[in-house]
XYZ file of C-alpha atoms in Angstrom:
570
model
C -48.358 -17.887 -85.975
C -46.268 -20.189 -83.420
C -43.306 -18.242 -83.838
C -44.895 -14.875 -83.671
C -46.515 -16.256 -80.092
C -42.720 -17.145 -79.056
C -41.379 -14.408 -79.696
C -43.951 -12.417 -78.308
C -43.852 -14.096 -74.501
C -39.795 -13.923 -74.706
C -40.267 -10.327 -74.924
C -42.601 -10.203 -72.336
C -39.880 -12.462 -70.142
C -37.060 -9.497 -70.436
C -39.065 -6.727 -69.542
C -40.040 -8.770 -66.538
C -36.456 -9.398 -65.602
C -35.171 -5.815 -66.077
C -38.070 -4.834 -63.451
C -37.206 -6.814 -60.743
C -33.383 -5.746 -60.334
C -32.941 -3.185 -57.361
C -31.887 0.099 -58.160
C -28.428 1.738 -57.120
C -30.124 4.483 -55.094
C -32.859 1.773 -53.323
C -29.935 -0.033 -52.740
C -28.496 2.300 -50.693
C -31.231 3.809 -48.872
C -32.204 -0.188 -47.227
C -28.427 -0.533 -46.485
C -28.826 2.928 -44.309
C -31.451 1.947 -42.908
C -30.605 -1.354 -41.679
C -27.217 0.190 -40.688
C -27.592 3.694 -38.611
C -25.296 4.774 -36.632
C -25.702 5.955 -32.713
C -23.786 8.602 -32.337
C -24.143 8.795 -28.694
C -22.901 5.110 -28.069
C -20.679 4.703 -31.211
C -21.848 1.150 -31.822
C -24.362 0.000 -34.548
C -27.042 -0.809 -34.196
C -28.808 -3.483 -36.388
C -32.261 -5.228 -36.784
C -31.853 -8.295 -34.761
C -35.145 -9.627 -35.743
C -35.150 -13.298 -36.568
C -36.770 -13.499 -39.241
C -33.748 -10.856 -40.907
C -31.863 -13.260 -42.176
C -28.985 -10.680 -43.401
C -28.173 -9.470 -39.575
C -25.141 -8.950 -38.782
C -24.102 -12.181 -36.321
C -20.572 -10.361 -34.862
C -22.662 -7.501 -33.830
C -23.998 -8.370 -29.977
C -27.102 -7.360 -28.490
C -27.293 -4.270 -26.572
C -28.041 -6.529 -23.923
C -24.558 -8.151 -24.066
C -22.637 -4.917 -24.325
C -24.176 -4.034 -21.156
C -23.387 -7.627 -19.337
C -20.056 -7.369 -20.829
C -19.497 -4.158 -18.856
C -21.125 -5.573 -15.918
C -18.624 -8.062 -15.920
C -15.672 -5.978 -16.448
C -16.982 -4.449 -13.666
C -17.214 -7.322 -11.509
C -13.692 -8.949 -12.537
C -11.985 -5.440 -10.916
C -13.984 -6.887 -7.443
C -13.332 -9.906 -7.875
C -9.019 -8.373 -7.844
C -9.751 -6.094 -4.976
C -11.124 -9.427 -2.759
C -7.535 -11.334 -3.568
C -4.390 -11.299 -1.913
C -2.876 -8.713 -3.802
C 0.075 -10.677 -4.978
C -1.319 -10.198 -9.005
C -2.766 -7.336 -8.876
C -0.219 -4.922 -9.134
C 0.395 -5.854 -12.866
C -3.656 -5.918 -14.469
C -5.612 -2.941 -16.091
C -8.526 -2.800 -16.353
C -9.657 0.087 -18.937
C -8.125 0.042 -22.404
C -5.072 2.383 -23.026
C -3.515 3.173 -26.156
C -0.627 1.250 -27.649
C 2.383 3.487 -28.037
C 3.917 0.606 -30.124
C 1.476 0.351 -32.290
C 1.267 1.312 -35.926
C -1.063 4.486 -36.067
C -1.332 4.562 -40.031
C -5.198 3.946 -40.252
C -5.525 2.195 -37.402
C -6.158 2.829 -33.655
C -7.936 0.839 -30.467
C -9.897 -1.690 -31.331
C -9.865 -5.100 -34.343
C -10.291 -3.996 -38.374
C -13.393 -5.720 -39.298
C -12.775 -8.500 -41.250
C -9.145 -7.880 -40.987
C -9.237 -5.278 -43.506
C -8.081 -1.502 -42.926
C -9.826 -0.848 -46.326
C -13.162 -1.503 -47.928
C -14.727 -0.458 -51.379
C -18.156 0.581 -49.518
C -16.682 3.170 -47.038
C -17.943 6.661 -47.357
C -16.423 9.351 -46.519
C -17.121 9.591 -42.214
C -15.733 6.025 -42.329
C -19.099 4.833 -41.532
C -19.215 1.498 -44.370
C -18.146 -1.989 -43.375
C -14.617 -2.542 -41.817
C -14.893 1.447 -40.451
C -13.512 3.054 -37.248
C -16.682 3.058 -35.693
C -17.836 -1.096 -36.347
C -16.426 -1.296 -32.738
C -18.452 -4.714 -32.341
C -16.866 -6.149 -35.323
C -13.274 -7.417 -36.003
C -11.589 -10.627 -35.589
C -9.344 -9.203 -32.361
C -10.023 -6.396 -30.151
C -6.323 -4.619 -30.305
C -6.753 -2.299 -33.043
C -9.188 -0.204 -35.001
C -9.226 1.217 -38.281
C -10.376 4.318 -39.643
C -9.500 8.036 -40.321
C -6.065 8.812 -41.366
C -4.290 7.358 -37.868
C -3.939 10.149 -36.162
C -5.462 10.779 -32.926
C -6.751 13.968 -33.401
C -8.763 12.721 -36.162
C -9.783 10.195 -34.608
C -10.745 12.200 -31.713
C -13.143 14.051 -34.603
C -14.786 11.216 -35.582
C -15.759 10.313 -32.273
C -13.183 7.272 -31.716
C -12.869 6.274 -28.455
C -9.252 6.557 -27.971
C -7.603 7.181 -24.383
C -4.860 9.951 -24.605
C -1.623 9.173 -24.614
C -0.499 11.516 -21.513
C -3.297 9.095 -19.081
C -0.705 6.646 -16.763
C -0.752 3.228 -16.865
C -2.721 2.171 -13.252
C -1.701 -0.494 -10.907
C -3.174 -1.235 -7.688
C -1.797 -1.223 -4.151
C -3.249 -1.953 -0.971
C -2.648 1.044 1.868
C -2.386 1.307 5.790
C -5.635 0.909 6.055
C -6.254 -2.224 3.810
C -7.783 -0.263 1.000
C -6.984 -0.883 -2.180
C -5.877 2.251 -4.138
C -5.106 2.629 -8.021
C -1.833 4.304 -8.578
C 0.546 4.452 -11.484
C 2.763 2.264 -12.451
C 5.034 5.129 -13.600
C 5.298 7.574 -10.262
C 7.566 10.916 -11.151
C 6.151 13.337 -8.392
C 4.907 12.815 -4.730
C 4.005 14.475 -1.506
C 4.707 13.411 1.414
C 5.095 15.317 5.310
C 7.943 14.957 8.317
C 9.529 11.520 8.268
C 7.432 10.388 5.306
C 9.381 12.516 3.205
C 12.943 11.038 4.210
C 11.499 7.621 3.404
C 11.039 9.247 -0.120
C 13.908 10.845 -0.668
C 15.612 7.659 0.359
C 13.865 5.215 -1.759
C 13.053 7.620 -4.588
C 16.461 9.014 -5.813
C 16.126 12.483 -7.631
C 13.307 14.969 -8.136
C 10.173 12.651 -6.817
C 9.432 14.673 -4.104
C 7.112 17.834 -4.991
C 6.520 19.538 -1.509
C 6.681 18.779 2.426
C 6.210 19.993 5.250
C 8.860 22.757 7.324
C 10.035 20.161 9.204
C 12.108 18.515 6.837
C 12.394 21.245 4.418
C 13.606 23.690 7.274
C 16.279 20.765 8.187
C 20.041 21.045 8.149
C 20.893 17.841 7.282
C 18.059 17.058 5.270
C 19.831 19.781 3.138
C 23.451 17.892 3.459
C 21.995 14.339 2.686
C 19.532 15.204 -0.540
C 21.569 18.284 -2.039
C 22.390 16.649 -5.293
C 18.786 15.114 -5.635
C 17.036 18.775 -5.953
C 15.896 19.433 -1.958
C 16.062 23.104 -2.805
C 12.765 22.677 -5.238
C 10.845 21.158 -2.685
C 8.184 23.426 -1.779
C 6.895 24.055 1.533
C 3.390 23.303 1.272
C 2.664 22.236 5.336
C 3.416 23.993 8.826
C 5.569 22.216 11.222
C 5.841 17.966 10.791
C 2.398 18.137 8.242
C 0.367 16.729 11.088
C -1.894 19.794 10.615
C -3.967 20.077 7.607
C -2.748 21.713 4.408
C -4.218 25.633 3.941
C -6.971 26.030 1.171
C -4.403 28.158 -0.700
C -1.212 25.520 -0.964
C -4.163 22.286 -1.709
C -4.966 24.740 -4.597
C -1.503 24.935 -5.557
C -0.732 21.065 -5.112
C -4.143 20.256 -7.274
C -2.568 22.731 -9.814
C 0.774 20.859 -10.066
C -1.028 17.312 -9.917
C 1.397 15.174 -8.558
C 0.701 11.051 -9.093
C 0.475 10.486 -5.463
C 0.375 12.266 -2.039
C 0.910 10.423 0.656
C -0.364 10.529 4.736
C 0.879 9.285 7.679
C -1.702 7.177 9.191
C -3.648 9.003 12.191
C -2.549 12.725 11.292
C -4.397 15.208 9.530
C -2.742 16.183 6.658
C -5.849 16.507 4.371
C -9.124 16.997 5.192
C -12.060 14.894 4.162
C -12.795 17.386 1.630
C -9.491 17.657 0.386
C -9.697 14.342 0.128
C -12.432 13.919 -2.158
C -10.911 16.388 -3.952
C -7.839 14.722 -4.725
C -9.831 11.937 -6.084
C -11.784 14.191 -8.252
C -8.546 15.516 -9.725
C -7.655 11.767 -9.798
C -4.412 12.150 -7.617
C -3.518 8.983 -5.850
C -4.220 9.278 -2.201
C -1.908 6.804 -0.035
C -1.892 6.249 3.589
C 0.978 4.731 5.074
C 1.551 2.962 8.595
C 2.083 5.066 11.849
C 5.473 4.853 13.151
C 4.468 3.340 15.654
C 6.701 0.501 16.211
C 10.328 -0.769 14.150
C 8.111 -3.345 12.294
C 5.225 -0.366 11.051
C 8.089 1.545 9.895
C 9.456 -1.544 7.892
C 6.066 -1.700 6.632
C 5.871 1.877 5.667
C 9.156 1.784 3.969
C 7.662 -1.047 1.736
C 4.692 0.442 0.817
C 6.128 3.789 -0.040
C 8.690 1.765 -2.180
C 5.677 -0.061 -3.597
C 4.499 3.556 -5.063
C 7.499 4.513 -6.156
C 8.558 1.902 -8.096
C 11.628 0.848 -10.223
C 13.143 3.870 -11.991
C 16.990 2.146 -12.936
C 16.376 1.405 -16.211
C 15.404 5.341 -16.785
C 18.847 5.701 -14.547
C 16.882 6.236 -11.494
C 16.324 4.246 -8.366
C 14.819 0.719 -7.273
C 12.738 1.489 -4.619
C 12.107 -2.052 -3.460
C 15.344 -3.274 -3.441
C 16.260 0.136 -1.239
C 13.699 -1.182 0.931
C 14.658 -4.412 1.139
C 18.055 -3.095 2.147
C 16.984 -1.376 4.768
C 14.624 -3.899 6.480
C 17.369 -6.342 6.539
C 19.298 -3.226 8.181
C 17.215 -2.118 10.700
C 16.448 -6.269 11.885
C 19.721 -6.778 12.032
C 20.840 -3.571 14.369
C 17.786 -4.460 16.889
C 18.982 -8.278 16.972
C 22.499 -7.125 17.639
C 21.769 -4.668 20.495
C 19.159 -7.000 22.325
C 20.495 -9.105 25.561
C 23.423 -6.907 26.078
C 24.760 -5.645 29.882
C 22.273 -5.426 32.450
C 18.803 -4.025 32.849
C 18.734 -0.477 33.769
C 15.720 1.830 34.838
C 15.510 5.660 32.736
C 12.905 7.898 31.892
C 12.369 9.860 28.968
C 11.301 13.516 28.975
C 9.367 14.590 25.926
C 8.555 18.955 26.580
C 9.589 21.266 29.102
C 6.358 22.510 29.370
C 6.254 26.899 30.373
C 2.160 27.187 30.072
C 1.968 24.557 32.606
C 1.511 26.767 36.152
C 2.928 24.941 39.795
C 1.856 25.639 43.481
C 3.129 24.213 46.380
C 0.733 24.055 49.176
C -0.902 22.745 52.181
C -4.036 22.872 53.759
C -3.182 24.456 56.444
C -0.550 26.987 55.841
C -1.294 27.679 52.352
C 1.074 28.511 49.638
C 4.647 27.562 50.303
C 6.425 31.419 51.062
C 10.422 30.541 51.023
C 13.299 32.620 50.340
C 14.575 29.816 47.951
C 11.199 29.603 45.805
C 9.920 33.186 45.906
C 5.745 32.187 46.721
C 5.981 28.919 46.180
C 4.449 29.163 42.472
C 6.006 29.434 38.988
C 5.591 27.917 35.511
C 7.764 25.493 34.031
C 7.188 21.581 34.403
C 8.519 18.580 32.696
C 6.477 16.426 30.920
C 7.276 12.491 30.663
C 5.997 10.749 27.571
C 5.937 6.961 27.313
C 5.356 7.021 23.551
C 4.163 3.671 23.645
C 1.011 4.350 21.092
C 2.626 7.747 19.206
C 6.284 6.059 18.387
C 8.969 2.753 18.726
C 10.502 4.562 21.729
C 9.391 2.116 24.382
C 10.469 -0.771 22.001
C 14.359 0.583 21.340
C 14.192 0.647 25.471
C 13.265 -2.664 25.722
C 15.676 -3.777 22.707
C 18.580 -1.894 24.865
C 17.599 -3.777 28.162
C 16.264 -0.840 29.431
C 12.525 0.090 31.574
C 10.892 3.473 30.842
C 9.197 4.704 34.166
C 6.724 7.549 32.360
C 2.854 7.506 32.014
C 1.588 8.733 28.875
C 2.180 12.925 29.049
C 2.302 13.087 32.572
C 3.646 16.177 34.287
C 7.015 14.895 36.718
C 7.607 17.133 39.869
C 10.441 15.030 41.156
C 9.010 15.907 45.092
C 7.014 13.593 46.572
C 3.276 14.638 47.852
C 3.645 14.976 51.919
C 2.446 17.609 54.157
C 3.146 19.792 50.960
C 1.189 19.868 47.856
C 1.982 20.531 44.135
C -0.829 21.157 41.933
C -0.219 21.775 38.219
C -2.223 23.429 36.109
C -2.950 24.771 32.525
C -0.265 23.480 29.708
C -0.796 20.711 28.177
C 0.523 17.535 29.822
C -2.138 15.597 32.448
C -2.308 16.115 35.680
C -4.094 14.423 38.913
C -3.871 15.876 42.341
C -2.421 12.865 44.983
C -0.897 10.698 41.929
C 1.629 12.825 40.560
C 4.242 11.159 38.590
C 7.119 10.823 40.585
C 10.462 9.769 39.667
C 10.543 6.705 42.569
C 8.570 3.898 40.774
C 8.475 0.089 41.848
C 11.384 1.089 44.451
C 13.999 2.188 42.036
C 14.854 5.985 42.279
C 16.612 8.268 40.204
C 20.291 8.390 41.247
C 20.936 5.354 41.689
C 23.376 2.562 40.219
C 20.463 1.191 38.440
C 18.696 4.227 37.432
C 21.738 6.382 36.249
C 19.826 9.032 33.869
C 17.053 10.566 32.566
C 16.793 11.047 28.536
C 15.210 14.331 27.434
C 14.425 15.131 23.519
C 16.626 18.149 23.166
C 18.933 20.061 24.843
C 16.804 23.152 25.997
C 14.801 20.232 27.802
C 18.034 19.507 29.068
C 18.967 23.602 30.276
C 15.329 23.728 32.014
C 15.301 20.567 33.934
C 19.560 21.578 35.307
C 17.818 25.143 36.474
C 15.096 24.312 38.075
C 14.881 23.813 42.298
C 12.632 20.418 41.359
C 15.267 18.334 40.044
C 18.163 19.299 42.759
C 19.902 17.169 44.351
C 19.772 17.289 48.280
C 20.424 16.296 51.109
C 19.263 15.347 55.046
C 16.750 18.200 56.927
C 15.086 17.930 60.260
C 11.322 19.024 60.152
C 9.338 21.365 62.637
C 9.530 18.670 64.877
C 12.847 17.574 64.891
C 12.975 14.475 62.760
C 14.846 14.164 59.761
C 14.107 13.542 56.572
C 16.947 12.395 54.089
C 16.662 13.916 50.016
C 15.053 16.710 51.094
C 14.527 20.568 50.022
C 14.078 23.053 53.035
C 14.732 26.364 53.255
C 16.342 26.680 56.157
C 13.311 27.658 58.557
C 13.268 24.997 61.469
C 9.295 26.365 61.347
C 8.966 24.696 58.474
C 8.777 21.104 57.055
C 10.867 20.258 54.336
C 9.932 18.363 50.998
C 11.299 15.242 50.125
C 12.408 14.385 46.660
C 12.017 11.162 44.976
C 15.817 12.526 43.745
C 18.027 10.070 45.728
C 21.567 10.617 44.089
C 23.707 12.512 41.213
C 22.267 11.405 37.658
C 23.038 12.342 34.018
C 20.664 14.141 31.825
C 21.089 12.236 28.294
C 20.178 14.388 24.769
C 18.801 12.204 22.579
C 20.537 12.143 19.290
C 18.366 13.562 16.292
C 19.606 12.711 12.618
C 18.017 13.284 9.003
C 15.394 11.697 10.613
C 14.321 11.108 14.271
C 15.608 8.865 16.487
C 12.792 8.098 18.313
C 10.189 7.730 15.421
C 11.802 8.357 11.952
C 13.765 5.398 9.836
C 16.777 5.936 12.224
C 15.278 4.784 15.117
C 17.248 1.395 14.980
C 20.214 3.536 15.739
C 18.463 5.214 18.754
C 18.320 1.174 20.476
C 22.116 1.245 19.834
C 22.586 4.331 21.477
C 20.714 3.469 24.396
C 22.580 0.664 24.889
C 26.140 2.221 24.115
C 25.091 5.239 27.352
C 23.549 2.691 29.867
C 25.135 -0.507 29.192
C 28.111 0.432 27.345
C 30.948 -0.571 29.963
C 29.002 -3.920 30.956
C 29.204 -5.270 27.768
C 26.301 -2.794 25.700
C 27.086 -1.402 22.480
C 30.826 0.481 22.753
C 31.451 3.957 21.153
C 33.327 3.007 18.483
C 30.526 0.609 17.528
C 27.891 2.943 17.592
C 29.708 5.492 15.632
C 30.159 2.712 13.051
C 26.596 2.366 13.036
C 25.916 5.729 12.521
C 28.575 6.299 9.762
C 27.392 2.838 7.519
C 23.645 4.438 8.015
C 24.221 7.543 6.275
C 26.407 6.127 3.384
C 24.167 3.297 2.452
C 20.947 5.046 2.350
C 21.566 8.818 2.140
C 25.215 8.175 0.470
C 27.062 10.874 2.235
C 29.548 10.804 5.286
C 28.602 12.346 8.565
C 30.701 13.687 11.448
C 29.313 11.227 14.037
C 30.080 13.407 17.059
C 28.117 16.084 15.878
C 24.980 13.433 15.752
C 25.699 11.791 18.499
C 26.209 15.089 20.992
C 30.078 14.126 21.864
């Protein structure tokens, strides 16, 4: 009876046994469970409860995925508050590896360092798959799929495309930092902007401009070989006027990396703007030309952008730029101290809106036979440039003073029993301060103010045609005195004016290259200039020095030879 009772409770012990081992199918169903999937964040999600004690420890809390992102977030501030001198080289977002291996893998660590696993179904979903984006033992690739990107793209990897640029971050004009890429191919840039980038930038960089360089000559002559003729014409004039609704839809078409402004023109509009950033086109402002130094600084900030392109067989932009800092110091320091001072003024428009009377208020409008009623249109306008370009600076580098208020109209006659009044144009007047040409007792004509400098030669035509800027000599007024540099004519009934004009003078052209003179990258040369026409026989900068100047300018940085007479108005 003992043995039957043995074998009896044994039996009873392996039907126990059998019932307590899980099921294939229950298996599966808890290991779903515990395991789903959010398809919207791509991260699993697990129970983190602690009395589970099969979680899953590498998998964070969504508490720490968000702090992690917050502090992502915050290391990008903390590189935008530093001095800039690192931050050209960090990223901040994940980008693909080109160099990788893309069989099975992609992003983001294999969990467990496995591309494989026995448990992976068929959406990659078991452990070690594509989507266990918390697990892995590094963070630099990701299994799953079959490796390639568009299947990875199906299964809802999170995989940045290929054709997305590397980003780098500059600081702009205005002390902004801006993310560009580290790989620039095309740019925009207006007027004197653009030379700087066809200078620095070698071949094809430049996407579109503004008339005034495309529409130039010797713009043409100097970038030729490095495709000027496909630079579009996308701006009116020197750009300083916004872009047209039509051509910004054009240029967010094409998508160039960057577009640059020069700082305090209007070359976008806030809109536009925002809409480059939307397209996520790099929008750079560089400094005003303001000065030799801004331009330097310009120069290094566009060659910033730009970047290093020899090992593609391109161009080094910084070391371009380096050059020509080094140039342009070094033609300032060797014009400075040279020959005496000198006194000049430099005439910016010959303004024909701008309407003249000369009267009194007496006789009324001057009637002569030399004037016709005393009235016309025509007058000069004198522009200091001492906020809009480096022109004042190059005169003081060439030992030279420049007499002119800021866009002032200059009637050379000086305000006596007659009048002038100006009005309309666009230059300023004020009735009893007119700008005349005597100033702190020098006066035009003589030894030690020889010349005037106007921007261009029809400046140049006007000013030799018009009665104003005669030369004359000694009249007696209506009551017999005389008055020396004066303009009468003829009627003893009358009184003559006097002109500030005391002497013959020379009207001076000033020289205009690929790029102006007076606020382009040239403008070193314009100092030298100066110098060679006022100072040149008392020890200023000779002819043959300047032309040197010229000639080494145009083969180092646009690599072609110029006819320097041509430039220099011989």
């Amino acid at each position: 009876m003992s043995k039957i009772l043995l074998l009896v409770i044994a039996g009873c012990l392996v039907v126990s046994q059998a019932g307590c081992r899980k099921s294939p199918v229950l298996v599966q169903t808890v290991y779903e469970q515990d395991h789903e999937v959010d398809e919207d964040t791509q991260t699993e999600s697990v129970d983190n409860d602690e009395e589970n004690e099969d979680q899953d420890e590498d998998l964070a809390p969504q508490e720490e995925i968000d702090d992690s992102d917050s502090k992502r977030d915050q290391t990008r501030e903390d590189a935008l508050s530093g001095d800039g001198t690192d931050v050209a080289d960090q990223t901040y977002d994940s980008t693909y590896n080109e160099n990788a291996d893309t069989t099975g893998t992609a992003e983001y660590g294999t969990a467990a360092g496995s591309s494989e696993t026995e448990d992976q179904d068929d959406s990659g979903s078991g452990e070690g798959s594509s989507e266990d984006t918390g697990s892995g033992e590094d963070n630099e690739t990701e299994t799953g799929g079959n490796g390639s990107l568009e299947d990875d793209a199906e299964s809802g990897t999170d995989v940045e495309p290929s054709q997305e640029k590397e980003k780098k971050q500059i600081v702009d004009a205005r002390g902004e930092y801006v993310e560009v890429p580290v790989d620039v191919d095309t740019v925009t840039a207006v007027g004197e902007a653009a030379v700087i980038v066809e200078m620095l930038g070698g071949s094809g960089r430049l996407m579109a401009s503004s008339g005034s360089f495309t529409g130039s000559s010797l713009a043409q002559s100097a970038f030729s070989s490095q495709g000027f003729s496909d630079v579009k014409t996308w701006w009116d004039g020197d750009g300083s006027s916004t872009i047209t609704s039509a051509n910004f839809e054009a240029l967010i078409a094409a998508k160039p990396d960057v577009c640059f402004e020069i700082s305090g023109q209007g070359t976008f509009s806030t809109e536009q703007i925002e809409a480059l950033e939307e397209a996520e086109i790099s929008y750079v402002v560089i400094h005003a030309f303001t000065s030799v130094s801004n331009i330097e600084a310009a120069v290094t900030l566009v060659a910033e952008v730009l970047g290093d392109k020899s090992s593609e067989g391109g161009t080094n932009a910084s070391q371009i730029a380096e050059q020509y800092c080094s140039w342009a110091e070094s033609t300032v320091s060797s014009v400075q101290g040279r020959g005496s001072a000198k006194t000049t003024l430099f005439i910016s428009t010959w303004d024909e809106s701008a309407y003249w009377e000369i009267k009194n208020s007496t006789s009324g409008v001057w009637a002569g036979s030399d004037i016709g009623s005393g009235s016309g249109y025509g007058v000069a306008i004198a522009w200091k440039g001492a906020k809009a370009n480096p022109l004042n600076e190059c005169m003081g580098y060439a030992n030279l003073t420049n007499r002119a208020l800021d866009n002032y109209y200059v009637v050379p006659f000086v305000n006596g029993y007659w009048l002038h009044y100006v009005t309309g144009g666009t230059g300023k007047f004020v009735y009893g301060t007119v700008l005349t040409v005597t100033t702190a007792g020098v006066a035009l004509g003589e030894s030690d103010y020889p010349a005037i400098v106007v921007a261009d030669s029809s400046i140049k035509s006007s000013i030799e045609s018009d009665f104003h800027w005669g030369v004359y000599g000694t009249n007696t007024d209506a009551t017999g005195n005389t008055q020396a540099h004066s303009f009468s004519d003829g009627s003893a009934s009358r009184n003559p004016i006097t002109s500030s004009i005391v002497g013959e003078y020379d009207i001076y052209v000033n020289p205009t290259g690929v790029a102006s003179w007076t606020e382009g990258i040239e403008a070193p040369l314009e100092a030298a200039w100066l110098s060679c026409k006022f100072q040149g026989d008392e020890g200023g900068v000779s002819l043959s020095e300047l032309r040197s100047m010229v000639s080494e300018f145009y083969s180092t940085f646009y690599h072609i030879s110029v006819d320097t007479s041509s430039i220099l108005g011989e």
